[in-house]
C-alpha positions as CSV (number, residue, x, y, z in Angstrom):
1,X,-14.9,17.7,-45.1
2,X,-11.9,15.5,-45.6
3,X,-11.5,12.1,-44.0
4,X,-9.1,11.6,-41.1
5,X,-7.6,9.1,-38.8
6,X,-8.9,5.7,-37.7
7,X,-11.2,5.1,-34.8
8,X,-10.2,3.6,-31.5
9,X,-9.2,0.0,-31.4
10,X,-10.7,-3.0,-29.6
11,X,-9.0,-3.9,-26.3
12,X,-7.1,-6.9,-27.8
13,X,-5.6,-4.6,-30.6
14,X,-4.8,-1.9,-28.0
15,X,-2.7,-4.4,-26.0
16,X,-1.0,-5.7,-29.2
17,X,-0.2,-2.2,-30.2
18,X,1.1,-1.2,-26.8
19,X,3.5,-4.2,-26.7
20,X,4.7,-3.2,-30.1
21,X,5.2,0.4,-29.2
22,X,7.2,-0.7,-26.1
23,X,9.3,-3.0,-28.3
24,X,8.5,-5.8,-25.9
25,X,10.5,-9.0,-26.2
26,X,7.2,-10.9,-25.7
27,X,4.1,-10.2,-27.8
28,X,0.6,-11.7,-27.5
29,X,-0.9,-13.5,-30.5
30,X,-3.9,-15.5,-31.5
31,X,-4.4,-18.2,-34.1
32,X,-7.5,-19.1,-36.2
33,X,-9.4,-22.1,-34.7
34,X,-7.9,-21.6,-31.2
35,X,-9.6,-19.7,-28.4
36,X,-6.3,-19.4,-26.4
37,X,-3.7,-16.6,-26.1
38,X,-0.2,-17.3,-27.5
39,X,3.0,-15.5,-26.7
40,X,5.8,-15.0,-29.2
41,X,9.3,-14.2,-28.1
42,X,11.2,-11.8,-30.4
43,X,14.8,-10.5,-30.3
44,X,16.2,-8.1,-32.8
45,X,13.2,-8.8,-35.1
46,X,13.8,-12.6,-35.1
47,X,11.3,-15.1,-33.6
48,X,12.9,-17.2,-30.9
49,X,9.8,-19.2,-29.9
50,X,6.1,-19.3,-29.3
51,X,4.0,-20.9,-26.6
52,X,0.4,-21.0,-25.4
53,X,-1.0,-19.4,-22.3
54,X,-3.8,-22.0,-22.1
55,X,-6.4,-21.6,-20.4
56,X,-6.2,-17.9,-21.0
57,X,-8.5,-16.8,-23.8
58,X,-8.2,-13.9,-26.2
59,X,-11.9,-13.2,-26.0
60,X,-11.8,-12.5,-22.2
61,X,-10.6,-9.0,-21.3
62,X,-9.1,-10.0,-17.9
63,X,-7.1,-12.7,-19.6
64,X,-5.8,-10.3,-22.2
65,X,-4.8,-7.8,-19.6
66,X,-3.0,-10.4,-17.5
67,X,-1.2,-11.7,-20.6
68,X,-0.1,-8.2,-21.5
69,X,1.2,-7.6,-18.0
70,X,3.2,-10.8,-18.1
71,X,4.7,-9.8,-21.4
72,X,5.8,-6.4,-19.9
73,X,7.2,-8.1,-16.8
74,X,9.0,-10.6,-18.9
75,X,10.5,-7.9,-21.1
76,X,11.8,-6.1,-18.0
77,X,13.3,-9.3,-16.6
78,X,14.7,-10.5,-19.9
79,X,12.9,-13.8,-19.5
80,X,9.4,-15.1,-19.2
81,X,8.3,-14.7,-15.5
82,X,8.1,-17.9,-13.5
83,X,4.8,-18.7,-11.8
84,X,4.7,-17.3,-8.3
85,X,3.6,-19.8,-5.7
86,X,1.0,-18.4,-3.3
87,X,2.2,-17.5,0.1
88,X,1.3,-20.2,2.7
89,X,-0.9,-19.4,5.7
90,X,2.1,-20.1,8.0
91,X,4.2,-17.4,6.4
92,X,1.6,-15.0,5.1
93,X,1.9,-11.5,6.6
94,X,-1.0,-9.6,8.1
95,X,-3.5,-7.5,6.1
96,X,-1.4,-4.3,6.4
97,X,1.8,-5.9,5.2
98,X,0.0,-7.7,2.4
99,X,-1.6,-4.5,1.2
100,X,1.7,-2.6,1.3
101,X,3.4,-5.4,-0.8
102,X,0.5,-5.3,-3.3
103,X,0.7,-1.5,-3.6
104,X,4.4,-1.6,-4.3
105,X,3.8,-4.2,-7.0
106,X,1.0,-2.3,-8.7
107,X,3.1,0.8,-8.9
108,X,5.8,-1.2,-10.7
109,X,3.4,-2.7,-13.1
110,X,1.0,0.1,-13.9
111,X,2.4,3.6,-14.8
112,X,-0.9,5.5,-15.3
113,X,-2.1,6.9,-12.0
114,X,-5.7,6.9,-13.1
115,X,-5.5,3.2,-14.0
116,X,-4.2,2.2,-10.5
117,X,-5.9,4.7,-8.2
118,X,-8.9,2.7,-7.2
119,X,-7.0,-0.5,-6.4
120,X,-4.4,1.4,-4.4
121,X,-7.1,3.4,-2.5
122,X,-8.9,0.1,-1.6
123,X,-5.7,-1.5,-0.4
124,X,-4.5,1.5,1.6
125,X,-7.8,2.8,3.1
126,X,-9.8,-0.5,3.5
127,X,-8.0,-3.8,3.1
128,X,-5.0,-2.7,5.1
129,X,-7.3,-2.2,8.1
130,X,-9.0,-5.6,8.0
131,X,-8.8,-7.7,11.2
132,X,-8.1,-11.4,11.6
133,X,-6.2,-13.9,9.4
134,X,-5.5,-13.1,5.8
135,X,-7.9,-15.3,3.9
136,X,-9.5,-15.2,0.5
137,X,-13.0,-15.6,1.9
138,X,-12.6,-12.3,3.7
139,X,-11.9,-10.5,0.4
140,X,-14.8,-12.3,-1.3
141,X,-17.1,-11.1,1.5
142,X,-15.8,-7.6,1.1
143,X,-16.6,-7.6,-2.7
144,X,-20.1,-9.0,-1.9
145,X,-20.9,-6.0,0.2
146,X,-22.1,-4.5,-3.1
147,X,-25.0,-6.2,-4.9
148,X,-23.9,-6.8,-8.5
149,X,-27.5,-6.3,-9.7
150,X,-27.8,-2.8,-8.2
151,X,-24.2,-1.6,-7.7
152,X,-22.3,-3.2,-10.5
153,X,-19.8,-0.4,-10.9
154,X,-18.6,-0.6,-7.3
155,X,-18.8,-4.4,-7.5
156,X,-16.5,-4.5,-10.6
157,X,-14.0,-2.1,-9.0
158,X,-13.6,-4.4,-6.0
159,X,-13.2,-7.4,-8.3
160,X,-10.4,-5.4,-10.1
161,X,-8.7,-4.8,-6.7
162,X,-8.8,-8.6,-6.0
163,X,-7.4,-9.2,-9.5
164,X,-4.5,-6.9,-8.7
165,X,-3.8,-8.7,-5.4
166,X,-3.8,-12.0,-7.4
167,X,-1.4,-10.7,-10.0
168,X,1.0,-9.5,-7.3
169,X,1.4,-13.1,-6.2
170,X,0.5,-12.3,-2.6
171,X,-2.6,-14.6,-2.7
172,X,-4.1,-17.1,-5.1
173,X,-7.6,-15.8,-5.8
174,X,-8.4,-17.8,-9.0
175,X,-11.5,-19.5,-7.6
176,X,-12.8,-16.4,-5.9
177,X,-12.4,-14.2,-9.0
178,X,-14.1,-16.7,-11.2
179,X,-17.0,-17.1,-8.7
180,X,-17.5,-13.3,-8.4
181,X,-17.3,-12.7,-12.2
182,X,-19.9,-15.3,-12.8
183,X,-22.3,-13.2,-10.6
184,X,-22.3,-10.3,-13.0
185,X,-25.6,-9.6,-14.8
186,X,-25.7,-11.1,-18.3
187,X,-27.7,-10.7,-21.5
188,X,-30.8,-8.5,-21.4
189,X,-30.4,-7.8,-17.7
190,X,-26.9,-6.4,-18.3
191,X,-28.2,-4.2,-21.1
192,X,-31.0,-2.8,-18.9
193,X,-28.5,-2.2,-16.1
194,X,-26.1,-0.4,-18.3
195,X,-28.8,1.9,-19.7
196,X,-30.2,2.7,-16.2
197,X,-26.8,3.3,-14.6
198,X,-25.4,5.6,-17.3
199,X,-25.1,9.2,-16.1
200,X,-27.7,11.5,-17.6
201,X,-25.9,14.1,-19.5
202,X,-26.6,17.8,-19.3
203,X,-26.5,19.1,-22.9
204,X,-26.6,22.9,-23.2
205,X,-28.2,24.6,-26.2
206,X,-25.8,26.3,-28.5
207,X,-27.0,29.8,-27.7
208,X,-26.8,29.2,-24.0
209,X,-23.3,27.7,-24.4
210,X,-22.1,30.6,-26.5
211,X,-23.5,33.2,-24.1
212,X,-21.7,31.4,-21.2
213,X,-18.4,31.3,-23.0
214,X,-18.8,35.0,-23.9
215,X,-18.8,35.9,-20.2
216,X,-15.7,33.9,-19.2
217,X,-12.3,35.6,-18.7
218,X,-9.9,35.0,-21.6
219,X,-8.0,31.9,-20.3
220,X,-11.1,30.0,-19.2
221,X,-12.9,31.1,-22.4
222,X,-10.1,29.6,-24.5
223,X,-9.9,26.3,-22.5
224,X,-13.6,25.6,-22.5
225,X,-14.0,27.0,-26.0
226,X,-11.5,24.5,-27.3
227,X,-13.3,21.6,-25.6
228,X,-16.7,22.7,-26.8
229,X,-15.7,23.6,-30.4
230,X,-13.8,20.3,-31.0
231,X,-15.5,17.9,-28.7
232,X,-12.3,17.0,-26.8
233,X,-11.9,14.8,-23.9
234,X,-10.6,17.4,-21.4
235,X,-7.1,15.8,-21.0
236,X,-6.6,15.9,-24.8
237,X,-6.3,19.7,-24.7
238,X,-3.0,19.3,-22.8
239,X,-1.5,17.1,-25.6
240,X,-3.2,18.8,-28.7
241,X,-0.6,19.8,-31.3
242,X,-2.3,22.9,-32.6
243,X,-5.0,24.2,-35.0
244,X,-4.2,24.3,-38.7
245,X,-5.1,27.0,-41.3
246,X,-8.4,25.2,-42.0
247,X,-9.4,25.2,-38.3
248,X,-8.8,21.5,-37.7
249,X,-7.2,20.4,-34.4
250,X,-4.6,17.6,-34.1
251,X,-4.7,15.1,-31.2
252,X,-1.8,12.7,-30.9
253,X,-1.8,9.1,-29.8
254,X,1.6,7.5,-28.9
255,X,0.4,6.7,-25.3
256,X,-0.3,10.4,-24.6
257,X,-4.1,10.2,-24.8
258,X,-6.8,7.7,-24.3
259,X,-7.0,6.6,-28.0
260,X,-4.9,6.9,-31.1
261,X,-4.1,10.0,-33.2
262,X,-7.2,11.8,-34.6
263,X,-8.2,15.1,-36.1
264,X,-11.4,17.1,-35.6
265,X,-13.0,20.1,-37.4
266,X,-14.5,23.1,-35.5
267,X,-18.2,22.9,-35.1
268,X,-19.3,25.7,-35.3
269,X,-16.4,27.1,-37.3
270,X,-17.2,30.7,-36.2
271,X,-16.0,29.9,-32.6
272,X,-12.4,29.5,-33.8
273,X,-12.3,33.3,-34.4
274,X,-14.8,34.3,-31.8
275,X,-12.8,32.9,-29.0
276,X,-9.3,33.2,-30.5
277,X,-8.7,29.5,-30.4
278,X,-6.0,29.5,-33.1
279,X,-4.8,33.1,-32.6
280,X,-4.1,32.6,-28.8
281,X,-3.0,28.9,-29.1
282,X,0.7,29.4,-28.1
283,X,-0.1,31.7,-25.2
284,X,-2.9,29.8,-23.5
285,X,-1.7,26.3,-24.4
286,X,1.6,27.1,-22.7
287,X,-0.2,28.6,-19.7
288,X,-2.4,25.5,-19.4
289,X,0.6,23.2,-19.3
290,X,2.5,25.4,-16.9
291,X,-0.5,25.6,-14.5
292,X,-1.3,21.9,-14.5
293,X,1.7,19.9,-15.6
294,X,1.4,16.5,-17.3
295,X,3.9,14.0,-15.9
296,X,5.4,11.2,-18.1
297,X,7.0,7.9,-17.3
298,X,9.6,6.3,-19.5
299,X,8.6,2.6,-20.1
300,X,11.0,0.7,-22.3
301,X,11.9,3.9,-24.2
302,X,8.2,5.0,-24.6
303,X,6.9,8.1,-22.8
304,X,3.5,7.5,-21.2
305,X,1.4,10.2,-19.7
306,X,0.6,9.1,-16.2
307,X,-1.7,11.8,-14.7
308,X,-4.2,12.6,-17.4
309,X,-7.1,12.0,-15.0
310,X,-5.6,14.4,-12.4
311,X,-5.1,17.3,-14.9
312,X,-8.6,16.8,-16.2
313,X,-10.0,17.0,-12.7
314,X,-8.3,20.3,-12.2
315,X,-10.9,21.8,-14.5
316,X,-13.7,20.5,-12.4
317,X,-12.0,22.0,-9.3
318,X,-12.1,25.4,-11.0
319,X,-15.9,25.3,-10.5
320,X,-15.9,23.7,-7.0
321,X,-13.0,25.7,-5.4
322,X,-12.4,28.8,-7.5
323,X,-16.0,29.8,-7.9
324,X,-16.0,29.7,-11.7
325,X,-19.5,30.6,-13.0
326,X,-21.4,27.4,-13.9
327,X,-23.6,26.9,-17.0
328,X,-27.0,25.4,-16.2
329,X,-29.1,23.4,-18.6
330,X,-32.0,21.0,-18.6
331,X,-31.2,17.4,-17.9
332,X,-31.1,15.5,-21.2
333,X,-33.3,12.6,-20.1
334,X,-35.5,13.5,-17.2
335,X,-36.8,16.5,-15.3
336,X,-35.0,19.5,-13.7
337,X,-31.7,21.2,-14.4
338,X,-28.1,20.6,-13.5
339,X,-24.8,22.3,-14.2
340,X,-22.8,21.4,-17.3
341,X,-19.5,19.5,-16.6
342,X,-16.5,19.8,-18.9
343,X,-17.1,16.4,-20.4
344,X,-20.7,17.3,-21.2
345,X,-19.2,19.8,-23.7
346,X,-17.9,16.8,-25.6
347,X,-21.4,15.2,-25.7
348,X,-22.8,18.6,-26.9
349,X,-20.3,18.6,-29.8
350,X,-21.5,15.1,-30.9
351,X,-25.1,16.3,-31.0
352,X,-24.1,19.6,-32.7
353,X,-22.3,17.6,-35.4
354,X,-25.4,15.5,-36.0
355,X,-27.6,18.5,-36.5
356,X,-25.5,21.4,-37.7
357,X,-25.7,22.6,-41.3
358,X,-21.9,22.8,-41.3
359,X,-21.6,19.0,-41.1
360,X,-24.4,18.1,-43.6
361,X,-22.0,16.1,-45.8
362,X,-20.8,14.0,-42.8
363,X,-22.2,10.8,-41.4
364,X,-21.9,9.1,-38.0
365,X,-18.8,7.2,-38.9
366,X,-17.0,10.4,-39.9
367,X,-18.0,12.1,-36.6
368,X,-16.9,9.0,-34.6
369,X,-13.5,9.3,-36.3
370,X,-13.3,13.0,-35.4
371,X,-13.9,12.3,-31.8
372,X,-11.5,9.3,-31.6
373,X,-13.9,6.5,-30.8
374,X,-15.8,3.7,-32.6
375,X,-19.1,4.0,-34.4
376,X,-20.9,1.8,-31.9
377,X,-19.7,4.0,-29.0
378,X,-20.7,7.1,-30.9
379,X,-24.3,5.9,-31.5
380,X,-24.8,4.1,-28.2
381,X,-23.3,6.6,-25.8
382,X,-23.1,10.0,-27.5
383,X,-26.2,10.1,-29.8
384,X,-28.3,8.6,-27.0
385,X,-28.9,12.2,-25.8
386,X,-30.1,13.4,-29.3
387,X,-33.8,14.2,-28.9
388,X,-36.2,12.6,-31.3
389,X,-37.1,16.1,-32.8
390,X,-33.4,16.9,-33.5
391,X,-32.8,13.4,-34.9
392,X,-35.7,13.8,-37.3
393,X,-34.4,17.2,-38.3
394,X,-31.0,15.8,-39.0
395,X,-32.4,13.0,-41.2
396,X,-34.6,15.3,-43.1
397,X,-31.8,17.8,-43.7
398,X,-29.5,15.1,-45.1
399,X,-32.2,13.7,-47.3
400,X,-33.5,16.9,-48.6
401,X,-30.6,19.3,-48.3
402,X,-32.4,21.5,-45.7
403,X,-30.8,23.7,-43.1
404,X,-30.4,22.8,-39.5
405,X,-32.4,24.9,-36.9
406,X,-29.4,25.3,-34.5
407,X,-27.0,27.3,-36.7
408,X,-24.7,29.6,-34.8
409,X,-24.8,33.3,-35.8
410,X,-21.7,34.5,-37.6
411,X,-19.0,36.3,-35.6
412,X,-19.4,40.1,-35.7
413,X,-17.1,42.7,-34.2
414,X,-16.2,40.4,-31.3
415,X,-19.2,41.5,-29.3
416,X,-21.0,39.1,-27.0
417,X,-24.4,38.1,-28.1
418,X,-27.5,39.1,-26.2
419,X,-28.2,36.6,-23.4
420,X,-30.8,33.9,-24.2
421,X,-34.1,33.9,-22.4
422,X,-33.7,32.7,-18.8
423,X,-34.4,29.0,-18.3
424,X,-34.9,29.3,-14.5
425,X,-38.2,30.4,-12.9
426,X,-38.3,33.9,-11.6
427,X,-36.7,34.1,-8.1
428,X,-34.8,30.8,-8.6
429,X,-31.1,31.4,-8.8
430,X,-28.5,28.8,-10.0
431,X,-27.1,28.8,-6.4
432,X,-30.6,27.9,-5.0
433,X,-31.0,25.2,-7.6
434,X,-27.6,23.7,-6.9
435,X,-28.5,23.6,-3.2
436,X,-31.8,21.9,-3.9
437,X,-30.1,19.2,-6.0
438,X,-27.6,18.5,-3.2
439,X,-30.5,18.1,-0.7
440,X,-32.3,15.8,-3.1
441,X,-29.2,13.7,-3.6
442,X,-28.8,13.4,0.2
443,X,-32.5,12.2,0.5
444,X,-33.5,15.5,2.2
445,X,-35.4,17.1,-0.7
């Protein structure tokens, strides 16, 4: 299989590229031997000047993000933004007014709805209803309602909300943010926490997945068939540019999707014909975009997709509200069963690529490129759910030229395959299992 586009970029490079795409007047830079971020001012391709953002460092994600936001703000204003003095206690508004001002500022600075939704929800539903004087210590106490050792995801989200308040200029939270960030787990403790908090994926077997797809009506069969066959992030299907004569799909970058442009082969190739992925592309891709429309914002002449998260969530709602039949499979790392989410189909593709005979000449870095992420992410996140037996099979096949066990049967006459053996005990329906899972999650099981 031929080699394709480059993997996703580190956060620093993403921000550098974003400012370049926006044709921003101000660009972030770094110099050998210096830990600090520099800003270069450019007009009509000529350098006007350069200055340091000391003490902001290019190795700290929050500093990079703040420097990028300042560059964008400066580009809009036509000059580097002057430091905003924090509002004094005497003139500071109440919690509701402060939250409203922050929300307005966030909407101006951040176009992507998914990137700003948590902070806006926190401000609107929680912080706006605080009682008493507007003080930094009240916000710090609110963040500390979540223990960083046990609830780091929620803890970090609240830190991000404080960071947005700080950037809006409504309050100076420098000391509080530093104090809270220092409380995050570090080293081995952080690695253990990440591993334990990662959602356990539900990876369907290829026969079960094929049987489920066979029973879907044509539109849903095409949508989930594309995601499963090409390992797409669900939102990428809206932006995909088509399937070529060799069966490869093209995913654009240009601020439309999460990462840069990339291309992916079908695995298994038979599903392209079986589910009419290429033959019905125009019909169903048009229907998909008409049913759930992607909205764009024009930022300095660059169109940015702002509601990718919302359109992706529409597919989840098809199961929750429309009663679309769910696919059930064993939990990848643990006991019991759960239903397969759309994003699980992407993980299933990664494992299929690692074990299928069709990809015997490809290695992990090829597969990471197909999926639009880095090699470390591919191995640490996606191949984590590859069982030891299938990993051994994959290594033996590559070393000896053997054939993978999980080959998909060739497409014949468009007929659905016989259903695989039931995975649920006799008398236990998917509906009963789903209810039991909900009771267990609620502590009632």
